[in-house]
CSV table of C-alpha atoms in Angstrom, one decimal:
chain,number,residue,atom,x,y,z
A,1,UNK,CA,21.2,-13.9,-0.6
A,2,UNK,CA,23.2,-16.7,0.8
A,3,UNK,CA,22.0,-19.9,3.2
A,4,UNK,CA,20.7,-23.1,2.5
A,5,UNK,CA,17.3,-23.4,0.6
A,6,UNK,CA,14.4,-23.8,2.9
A,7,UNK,CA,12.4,-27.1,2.8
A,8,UNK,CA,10.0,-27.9,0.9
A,9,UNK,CA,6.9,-29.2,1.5
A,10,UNK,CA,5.7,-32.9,0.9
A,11,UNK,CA,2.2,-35.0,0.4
A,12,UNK,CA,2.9,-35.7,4.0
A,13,UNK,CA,3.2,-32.2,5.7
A,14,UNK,CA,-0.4,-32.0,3.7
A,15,UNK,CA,-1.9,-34.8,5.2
A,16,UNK,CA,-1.2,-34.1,8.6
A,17,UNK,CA,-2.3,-30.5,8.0
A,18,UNK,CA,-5.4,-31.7,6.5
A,19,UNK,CA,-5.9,-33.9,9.7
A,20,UNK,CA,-5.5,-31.2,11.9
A,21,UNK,CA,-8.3,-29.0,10.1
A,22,UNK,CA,-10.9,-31.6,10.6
A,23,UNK,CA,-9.7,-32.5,14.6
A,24,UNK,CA,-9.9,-28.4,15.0
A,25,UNK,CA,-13.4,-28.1,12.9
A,26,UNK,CA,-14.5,-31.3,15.2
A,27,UNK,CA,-13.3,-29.1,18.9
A,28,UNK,CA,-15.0,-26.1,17.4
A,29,UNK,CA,-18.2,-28.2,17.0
A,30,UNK,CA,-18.4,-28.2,13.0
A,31,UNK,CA,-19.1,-31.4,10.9
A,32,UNK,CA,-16.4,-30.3,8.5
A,33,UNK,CA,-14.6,-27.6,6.6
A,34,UNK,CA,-15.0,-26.4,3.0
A,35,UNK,CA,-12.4,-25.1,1.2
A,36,UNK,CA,-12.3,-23.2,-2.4
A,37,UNK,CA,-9.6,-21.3,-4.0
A,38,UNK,CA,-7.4,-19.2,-1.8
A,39,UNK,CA,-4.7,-19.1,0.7
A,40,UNK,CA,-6.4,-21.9,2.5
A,41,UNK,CA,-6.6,-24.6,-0.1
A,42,UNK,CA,-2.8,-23.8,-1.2
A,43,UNK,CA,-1.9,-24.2,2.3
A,44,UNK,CA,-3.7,-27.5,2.8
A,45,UNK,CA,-2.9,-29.2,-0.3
A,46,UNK,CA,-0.4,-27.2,-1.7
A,47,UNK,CA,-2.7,-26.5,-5.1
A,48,UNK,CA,-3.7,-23.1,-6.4
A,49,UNK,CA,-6.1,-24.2,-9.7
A,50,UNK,CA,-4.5,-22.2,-12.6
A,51,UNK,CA,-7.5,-19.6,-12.7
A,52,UNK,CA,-10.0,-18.7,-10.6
A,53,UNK,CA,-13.2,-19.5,-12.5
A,54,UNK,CA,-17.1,-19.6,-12.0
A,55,UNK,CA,-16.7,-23.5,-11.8
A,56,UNK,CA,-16.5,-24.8,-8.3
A,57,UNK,CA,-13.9,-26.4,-7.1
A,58,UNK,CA,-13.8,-27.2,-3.4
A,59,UNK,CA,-11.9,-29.5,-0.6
A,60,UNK,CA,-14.4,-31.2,1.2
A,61,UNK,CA,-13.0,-32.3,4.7
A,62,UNK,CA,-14.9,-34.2,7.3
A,63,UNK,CA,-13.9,-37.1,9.9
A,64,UNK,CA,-15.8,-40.0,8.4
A,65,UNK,CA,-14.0,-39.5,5.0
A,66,UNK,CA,-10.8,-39.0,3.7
A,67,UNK,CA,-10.2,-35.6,2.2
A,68,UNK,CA,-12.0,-35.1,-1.3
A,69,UNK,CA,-11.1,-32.0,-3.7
A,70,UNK,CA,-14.3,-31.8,-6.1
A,71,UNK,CA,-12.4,-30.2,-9.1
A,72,UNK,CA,-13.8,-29.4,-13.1
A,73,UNK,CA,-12.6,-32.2,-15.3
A,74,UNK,CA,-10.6,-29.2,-17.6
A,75,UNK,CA,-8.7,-29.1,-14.5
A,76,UNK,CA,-8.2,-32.2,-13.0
A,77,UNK,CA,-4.9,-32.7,-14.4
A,78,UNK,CA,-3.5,-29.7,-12.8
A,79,UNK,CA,-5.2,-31.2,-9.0
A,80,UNK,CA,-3.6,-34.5,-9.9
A,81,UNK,CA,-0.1,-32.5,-10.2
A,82,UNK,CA,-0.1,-30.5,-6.9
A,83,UNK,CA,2.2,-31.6,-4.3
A,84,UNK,CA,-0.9,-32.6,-1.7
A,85,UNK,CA,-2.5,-34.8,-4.3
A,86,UNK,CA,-1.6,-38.2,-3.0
A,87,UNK,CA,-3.5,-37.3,0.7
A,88,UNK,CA,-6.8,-37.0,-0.9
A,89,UNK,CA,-9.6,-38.0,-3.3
A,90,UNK,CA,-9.8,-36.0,-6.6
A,91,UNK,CA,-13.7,-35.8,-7.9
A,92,UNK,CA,-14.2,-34.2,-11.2
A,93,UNK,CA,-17.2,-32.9,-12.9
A,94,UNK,CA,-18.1,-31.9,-16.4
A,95,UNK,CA,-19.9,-29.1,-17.5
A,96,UNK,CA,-23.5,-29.9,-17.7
A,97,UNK,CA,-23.6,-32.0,-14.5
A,98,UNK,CA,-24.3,-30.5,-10.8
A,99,UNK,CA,-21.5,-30.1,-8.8
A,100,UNK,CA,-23.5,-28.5,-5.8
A,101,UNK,CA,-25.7,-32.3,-5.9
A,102,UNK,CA,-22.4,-34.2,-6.2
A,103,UNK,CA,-20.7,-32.0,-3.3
A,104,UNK,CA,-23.7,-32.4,-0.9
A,105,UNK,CA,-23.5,-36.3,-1.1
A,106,UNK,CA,-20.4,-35.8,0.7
A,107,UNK,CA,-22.0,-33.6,3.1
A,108,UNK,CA,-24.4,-34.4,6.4
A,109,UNK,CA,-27.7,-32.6,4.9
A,110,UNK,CA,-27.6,-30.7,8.5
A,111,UNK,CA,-23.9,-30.3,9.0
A,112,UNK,CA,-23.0,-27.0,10.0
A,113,UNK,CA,-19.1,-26.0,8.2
A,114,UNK,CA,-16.6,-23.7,8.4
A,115,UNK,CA,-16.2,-22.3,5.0
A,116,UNK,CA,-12.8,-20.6,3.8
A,117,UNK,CA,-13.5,-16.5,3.1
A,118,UNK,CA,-12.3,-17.0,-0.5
A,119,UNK,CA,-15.4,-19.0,-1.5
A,120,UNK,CA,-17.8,-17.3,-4.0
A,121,UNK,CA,-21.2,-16.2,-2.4
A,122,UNK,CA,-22.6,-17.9,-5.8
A,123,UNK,CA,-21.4,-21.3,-4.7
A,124,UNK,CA,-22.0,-21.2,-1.1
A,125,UNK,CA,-26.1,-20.2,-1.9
A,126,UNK,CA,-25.9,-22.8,-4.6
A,127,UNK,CA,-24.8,-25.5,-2.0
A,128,UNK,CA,-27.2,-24.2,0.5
A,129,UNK,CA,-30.1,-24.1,-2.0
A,130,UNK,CA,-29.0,-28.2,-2.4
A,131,UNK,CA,-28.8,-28.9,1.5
A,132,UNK,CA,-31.5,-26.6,3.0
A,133,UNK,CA,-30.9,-27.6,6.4
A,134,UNK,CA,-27.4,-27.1,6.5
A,135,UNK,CA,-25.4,-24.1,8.0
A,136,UNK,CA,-22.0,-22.5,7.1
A,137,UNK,CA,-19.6,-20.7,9.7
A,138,UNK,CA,-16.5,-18.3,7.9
A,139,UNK,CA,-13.4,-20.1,8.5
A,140,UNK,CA,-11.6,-17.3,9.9
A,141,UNK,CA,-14.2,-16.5,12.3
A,142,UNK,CA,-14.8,-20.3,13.5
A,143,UNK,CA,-10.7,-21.9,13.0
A,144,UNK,CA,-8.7,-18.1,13.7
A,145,UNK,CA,-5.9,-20.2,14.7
A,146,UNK,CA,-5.7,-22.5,11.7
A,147,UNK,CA,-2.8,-21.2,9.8
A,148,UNK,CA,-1.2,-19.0,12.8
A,149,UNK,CA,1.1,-21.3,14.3
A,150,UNK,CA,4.0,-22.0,12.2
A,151,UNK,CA,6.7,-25.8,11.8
A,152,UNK,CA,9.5,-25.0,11.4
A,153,UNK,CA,10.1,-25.5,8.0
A,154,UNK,CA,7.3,-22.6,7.7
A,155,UNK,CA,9.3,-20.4,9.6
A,156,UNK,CA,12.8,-20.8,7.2
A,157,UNK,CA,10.7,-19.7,4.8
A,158,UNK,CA,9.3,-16.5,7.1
A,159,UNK,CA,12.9,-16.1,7.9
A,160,UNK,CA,13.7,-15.9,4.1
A,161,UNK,CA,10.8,-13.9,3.2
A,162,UNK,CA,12.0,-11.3,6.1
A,163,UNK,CA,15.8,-11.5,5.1
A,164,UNK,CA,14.5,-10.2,1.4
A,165,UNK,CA,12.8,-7.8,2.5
A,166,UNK,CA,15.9,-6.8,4.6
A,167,UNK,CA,18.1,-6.9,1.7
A,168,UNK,CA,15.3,-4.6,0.2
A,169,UNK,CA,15.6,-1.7,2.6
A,170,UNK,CA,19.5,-1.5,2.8
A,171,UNK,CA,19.4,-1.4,-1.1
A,172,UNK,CA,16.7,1.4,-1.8
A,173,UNK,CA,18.5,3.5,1.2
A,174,UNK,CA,21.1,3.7,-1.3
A,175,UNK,CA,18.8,5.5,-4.3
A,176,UNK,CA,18.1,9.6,-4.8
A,177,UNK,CA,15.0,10.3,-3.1
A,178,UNK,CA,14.6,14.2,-3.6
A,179,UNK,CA,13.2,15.4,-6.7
A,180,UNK,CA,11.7,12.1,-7.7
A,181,UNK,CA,8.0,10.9,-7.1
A,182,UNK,CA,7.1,8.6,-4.7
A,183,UNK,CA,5.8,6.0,-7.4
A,184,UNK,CA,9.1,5.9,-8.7
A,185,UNK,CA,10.6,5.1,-5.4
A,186,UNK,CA,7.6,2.6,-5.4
A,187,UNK,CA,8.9,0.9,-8.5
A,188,UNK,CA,12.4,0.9,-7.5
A,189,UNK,CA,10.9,-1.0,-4.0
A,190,UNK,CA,8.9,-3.5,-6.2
A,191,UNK,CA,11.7,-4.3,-8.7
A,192,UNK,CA,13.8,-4.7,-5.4
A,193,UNK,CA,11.5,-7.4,-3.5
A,194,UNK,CA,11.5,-8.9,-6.9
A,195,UNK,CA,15.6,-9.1,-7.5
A,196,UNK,CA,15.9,-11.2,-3.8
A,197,UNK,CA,13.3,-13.4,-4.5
A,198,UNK,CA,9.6,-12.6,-4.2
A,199,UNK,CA,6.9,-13.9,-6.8
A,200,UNK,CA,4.3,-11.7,-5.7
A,201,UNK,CA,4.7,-7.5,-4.3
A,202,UNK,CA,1.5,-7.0,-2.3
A,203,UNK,CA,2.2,-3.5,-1.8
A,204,UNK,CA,5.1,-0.7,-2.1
A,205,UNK,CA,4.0,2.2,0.3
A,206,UNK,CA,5.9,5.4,-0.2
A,207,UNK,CA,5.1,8.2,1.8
A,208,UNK,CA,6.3,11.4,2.1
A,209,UNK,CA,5.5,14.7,3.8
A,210,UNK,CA,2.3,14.9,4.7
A,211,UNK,CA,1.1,11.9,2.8
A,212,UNK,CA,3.2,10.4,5.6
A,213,UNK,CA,0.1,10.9,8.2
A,214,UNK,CA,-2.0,8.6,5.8
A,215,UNK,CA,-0.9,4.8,7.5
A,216,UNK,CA,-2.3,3.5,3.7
A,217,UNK,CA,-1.4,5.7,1.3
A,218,UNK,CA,0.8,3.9,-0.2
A,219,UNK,CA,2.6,5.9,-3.6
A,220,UNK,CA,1.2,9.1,-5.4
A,221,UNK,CA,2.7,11.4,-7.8
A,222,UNK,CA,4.0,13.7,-5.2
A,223,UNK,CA,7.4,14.7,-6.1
A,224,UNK,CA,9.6,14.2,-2.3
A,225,UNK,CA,11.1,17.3,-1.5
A,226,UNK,CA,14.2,17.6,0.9
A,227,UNK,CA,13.1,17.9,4.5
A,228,UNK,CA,10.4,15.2,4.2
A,229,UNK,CA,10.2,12.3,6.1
A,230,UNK,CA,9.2,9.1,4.1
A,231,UNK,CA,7.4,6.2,5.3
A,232,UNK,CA,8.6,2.9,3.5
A,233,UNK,CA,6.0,-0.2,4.0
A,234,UNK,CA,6.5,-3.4,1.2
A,235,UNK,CA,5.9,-6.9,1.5
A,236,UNK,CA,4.8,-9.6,-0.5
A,237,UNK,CA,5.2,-13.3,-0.7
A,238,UNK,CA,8.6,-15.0,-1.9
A,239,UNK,CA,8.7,-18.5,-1.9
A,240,UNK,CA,4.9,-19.2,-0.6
A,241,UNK,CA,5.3,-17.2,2.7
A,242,UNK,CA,4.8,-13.3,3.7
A,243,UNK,CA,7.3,-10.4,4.2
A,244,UNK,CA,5.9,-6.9,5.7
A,245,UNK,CA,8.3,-4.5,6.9
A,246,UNK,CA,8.0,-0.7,7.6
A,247,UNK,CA,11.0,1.6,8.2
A,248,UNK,CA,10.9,5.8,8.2
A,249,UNK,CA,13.4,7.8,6.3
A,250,UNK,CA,14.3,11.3,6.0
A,251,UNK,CA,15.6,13.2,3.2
A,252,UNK,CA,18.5,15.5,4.9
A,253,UNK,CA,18.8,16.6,8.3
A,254,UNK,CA,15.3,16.0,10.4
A,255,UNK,CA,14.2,18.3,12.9
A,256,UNK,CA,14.3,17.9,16.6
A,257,UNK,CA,10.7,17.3,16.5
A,258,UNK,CA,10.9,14.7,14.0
A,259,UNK,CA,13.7,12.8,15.6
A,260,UNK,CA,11.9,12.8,18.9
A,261,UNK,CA,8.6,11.4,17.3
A,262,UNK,CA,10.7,9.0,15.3
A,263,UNK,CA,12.2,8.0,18.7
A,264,UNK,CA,9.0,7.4,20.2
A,265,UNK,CA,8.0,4.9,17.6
A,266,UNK,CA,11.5,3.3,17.7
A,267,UNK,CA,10.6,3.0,21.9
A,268,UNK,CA,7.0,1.9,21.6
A,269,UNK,CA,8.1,-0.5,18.8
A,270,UNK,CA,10.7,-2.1,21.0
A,271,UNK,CA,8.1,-2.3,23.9
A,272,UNK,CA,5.5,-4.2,21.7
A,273,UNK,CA,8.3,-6.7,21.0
A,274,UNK,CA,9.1,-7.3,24.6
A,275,UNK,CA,5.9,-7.9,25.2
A,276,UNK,CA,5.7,-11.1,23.2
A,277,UNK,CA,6.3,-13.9,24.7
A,278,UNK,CA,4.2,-17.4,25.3
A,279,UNK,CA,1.0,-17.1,27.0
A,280,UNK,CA,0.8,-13.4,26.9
A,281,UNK,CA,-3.0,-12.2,25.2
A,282,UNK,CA,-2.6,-10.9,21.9
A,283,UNK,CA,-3.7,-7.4,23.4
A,284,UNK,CA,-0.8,-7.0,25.6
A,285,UNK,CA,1.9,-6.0,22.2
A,286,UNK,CA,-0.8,-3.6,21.2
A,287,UNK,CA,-1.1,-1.9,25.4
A,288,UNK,CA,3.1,-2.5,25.5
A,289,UNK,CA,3.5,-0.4,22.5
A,290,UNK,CA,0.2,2.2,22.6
A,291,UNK,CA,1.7,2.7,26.4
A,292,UNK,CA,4.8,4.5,24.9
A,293,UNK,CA,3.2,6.8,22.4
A,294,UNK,CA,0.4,7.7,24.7
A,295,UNK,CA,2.3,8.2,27.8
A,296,UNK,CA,4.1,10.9,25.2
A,297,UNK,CA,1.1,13.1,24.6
A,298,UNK,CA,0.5,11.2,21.3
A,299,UNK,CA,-1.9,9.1,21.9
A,300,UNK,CA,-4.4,10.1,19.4
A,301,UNK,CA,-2.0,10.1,16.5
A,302,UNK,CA,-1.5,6.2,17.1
A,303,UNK,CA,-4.9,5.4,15.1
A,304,UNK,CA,-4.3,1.6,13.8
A,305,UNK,CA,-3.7,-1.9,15.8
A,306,UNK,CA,-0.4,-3.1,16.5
A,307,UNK,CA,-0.2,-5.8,14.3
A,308,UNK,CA,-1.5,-8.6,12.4
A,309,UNK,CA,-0.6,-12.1,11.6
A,310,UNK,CA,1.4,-13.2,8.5
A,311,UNK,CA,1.8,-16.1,6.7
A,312,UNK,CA,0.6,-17.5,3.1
A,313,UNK,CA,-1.1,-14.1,2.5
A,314,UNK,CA,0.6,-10.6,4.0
A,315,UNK,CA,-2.2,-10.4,6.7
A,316,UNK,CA,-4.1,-12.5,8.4
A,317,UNK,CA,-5.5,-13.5,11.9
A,318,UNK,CA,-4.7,-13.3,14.7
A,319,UNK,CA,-4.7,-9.5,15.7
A,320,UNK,CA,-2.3,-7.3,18.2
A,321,UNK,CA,-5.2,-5.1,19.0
A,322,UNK,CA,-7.3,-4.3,22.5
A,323,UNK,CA,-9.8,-6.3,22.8
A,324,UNK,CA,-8.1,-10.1,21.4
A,325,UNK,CA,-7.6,-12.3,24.3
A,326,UNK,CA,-6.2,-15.2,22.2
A,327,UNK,CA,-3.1,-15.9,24.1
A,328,UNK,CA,0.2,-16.1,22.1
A,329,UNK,CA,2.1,-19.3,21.0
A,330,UNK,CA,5.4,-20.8,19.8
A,331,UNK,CA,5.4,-20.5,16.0
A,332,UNK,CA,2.9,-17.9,15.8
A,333,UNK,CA,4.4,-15.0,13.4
A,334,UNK,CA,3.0,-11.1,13.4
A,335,UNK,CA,4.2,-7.7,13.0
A,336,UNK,CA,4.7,-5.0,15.4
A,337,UNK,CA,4.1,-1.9,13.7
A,338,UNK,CA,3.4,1.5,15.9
A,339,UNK,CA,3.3,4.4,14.3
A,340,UNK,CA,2.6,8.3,14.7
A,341,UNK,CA,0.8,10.1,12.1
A,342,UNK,CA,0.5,14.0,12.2
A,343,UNK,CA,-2.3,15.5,9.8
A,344,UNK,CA,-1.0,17.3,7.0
A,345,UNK,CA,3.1,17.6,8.3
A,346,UNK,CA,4.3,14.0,8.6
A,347,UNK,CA,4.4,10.2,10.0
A,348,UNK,CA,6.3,7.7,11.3
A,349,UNK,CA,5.5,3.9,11.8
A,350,UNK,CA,8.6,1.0,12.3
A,351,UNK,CA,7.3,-2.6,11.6
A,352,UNK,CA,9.4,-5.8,12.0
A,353,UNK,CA,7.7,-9.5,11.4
A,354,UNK,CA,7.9,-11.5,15.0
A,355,UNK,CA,8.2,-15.2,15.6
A,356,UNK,CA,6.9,-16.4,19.2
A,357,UNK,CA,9.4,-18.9,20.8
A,358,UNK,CA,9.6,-20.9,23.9
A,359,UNK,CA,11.0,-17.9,25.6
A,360,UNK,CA,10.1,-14.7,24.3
A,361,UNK,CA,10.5,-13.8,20.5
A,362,UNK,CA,12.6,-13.4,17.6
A,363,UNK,CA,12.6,-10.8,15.4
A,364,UNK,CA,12.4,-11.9,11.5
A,365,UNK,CA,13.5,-8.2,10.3
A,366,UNK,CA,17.3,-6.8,11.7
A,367,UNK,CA,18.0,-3.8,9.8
A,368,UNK,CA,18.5,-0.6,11.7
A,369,UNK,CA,15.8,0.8,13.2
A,370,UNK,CA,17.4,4.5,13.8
A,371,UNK,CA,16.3,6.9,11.6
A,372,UNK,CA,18.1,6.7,8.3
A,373,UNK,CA,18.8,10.1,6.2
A,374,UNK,CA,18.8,9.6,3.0
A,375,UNK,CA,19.5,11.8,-0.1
């Protein structure tokens, strides 16, 4: 992998994402936010506490303070360390003390707050049973567009993600396929993602044959046999940020049937993608690319959404699926991933990461999108 390193992030970039959460809580009509451990408190203060433990620890943001980050004492060095730290308040706690009393001074006894998905039900009840009048909203369902729109230093480091994955797929093209099981093939995928740079493999889905026509089935003990076609879908996070890319391989020569549903994918795929552009309701990438397969007579076989959003985890809102009317915007970042599944004989799905420009879109995925014959 060549290219300059992405940039980082700094106590800064925190801050104004922080201030951004509490002017979108305010539009959405919510006295504040609540954070605990997850995807959303790494992404607004840059800290992940070093185990995720009954003790609460929780980022309190409201407009009438600055940001506070009630945290257990055992681990307020480790707060104190993060990147974010300087753009807020640290409060510890010890054990033996309340935490749920201490939180709820910083809260308006009637507030009604968006609270991230990751927190515990334990706590929330906890904090409820403290502020009886109070009311809690789930952060994806109240702020859906929170995390979706990418800066640009975000998206160097989708564009990275992306490019490992690439690297990924032209390597394990290269391995023996027949005769081996598909969790070997898996492993070989993981180890890759790992060589060009990801920390963490979300998933390795290998499969072939008729495990194909499962979207999620992702690796078995099924040895692959020549004439199979092979669904490949890995991603994972390098660097902070998500990769998720699907490609569909056949060991020896394919069929005429299974190049012309491959095709169909390839063709629906490329319609989702020129769909995207600014404005444009979510929904329209999932009609663009169901269109395609259904005007083929496989309309049925298409049984999943389109695509989901990507960032700090490997899915996340917003949705390319009928029904989501949130219109698309510069910076947001999805994938586009049709497929065709076949009960019991085979599937196909092609998935490339998206990034919504001023214009149209850029693809964050370039290998070949043919189908690939492998041995």
């Amino acid at each position: 992998m060549t290219g300059r390193t992405p940039a980082r992030f700094t106590a800064d970039d925190y801050r104004a994402r922080m201030e951004r959460a509490v002017r979108a809580a305010g539009d959405a009509g919510l006295a504040g936010l609540l954070v605990a451990p997850g995807p959303d408190l790494v992404w607004l203060t840059g800290y992940a506490p070093p185990a995720v433990t009954e003790r609460l620890t929780l980022l309190v943001l409201t407009p009438d303070r600055d940001p506070v980050l009630v945290v257990p004492a055992l681990e307020a060095p480790d707060a104190a360390a993060a990147v974010g730290a300087p753009a807020l308040t640290l409060r510890d706690w010890t054990d033996g003390k309340d935490p749920y009393a201490a939180t709820g001074a910083l809260l308006d006894t009637a507030g009604r707050y968006g609270v991230s998905d990751n927190a515990w039900a334990l706590h929330l009840l906890r904090l409820q049973k403290a502020l009886p009048d109070s009311s809690y909203d789930s952060l994806t369902e109240a702020l859906p567009m929170l995390r979706a729109v990418k800066d640009t230093a975000e998206l160097e480091l989708m564009a990275a993600a992306g490019a490992a994955a690439d690297a990924t797929y032209e390597e394990i093209r290269k391995v023996r396929f027949a005769g081996r099981r598909e969790s070997e093939v898996g492993a070989d995928l993981a180890g890759l993602l790992r060589r060009f740079g990801h920390s963490q493999v979300d998933f390795t889905i290998v499969a072939s044959g008729p495990n194909g026509a499962n979207p999620h089935h992702e690796v078995g003990d099924r040895v692959i046999e020549q004439g199979d076609m092979v669904v490949l879908d890995f991603g994972g996070l390098k660097d902070g940020y998500g990769s998720d890319t699907s490609r569909t391989v056949h060991v020896g020569e394919p069929t005429d049937e299974e190049r012309l549903v491959h095709d169909l994918v390839r063709q629906a795929q490329e319609a989702g993608f020129r769909a995207v552009r600014p404005g444009v309701a979510c929904q329209e990438v999932d009609r663009a690319a169901r269109a395609v397969i259904a005007d083929a007579g496989y309309g049925e076989y298409f049984i999943h959404r389109t695509g989901h959003g990507i960032g700090v985890t490997t899915h996340e809102p917003p949705y390319m699926i009928e029904g989501e009317e949130q219109p698309l915007v510069p910076g947001m970042c999805f994938s586009v991933e049709p497929g065709v599944y076949l009960p019991g004989r085979f599937g196909v799905r092609i998935e490339d990461i998206v990034t919504v420009t001023e214009d149209g879109a850029r693809r964050l995925n370039d290998t070949t999108r043919e189908l690939v014959v492998v041995d």
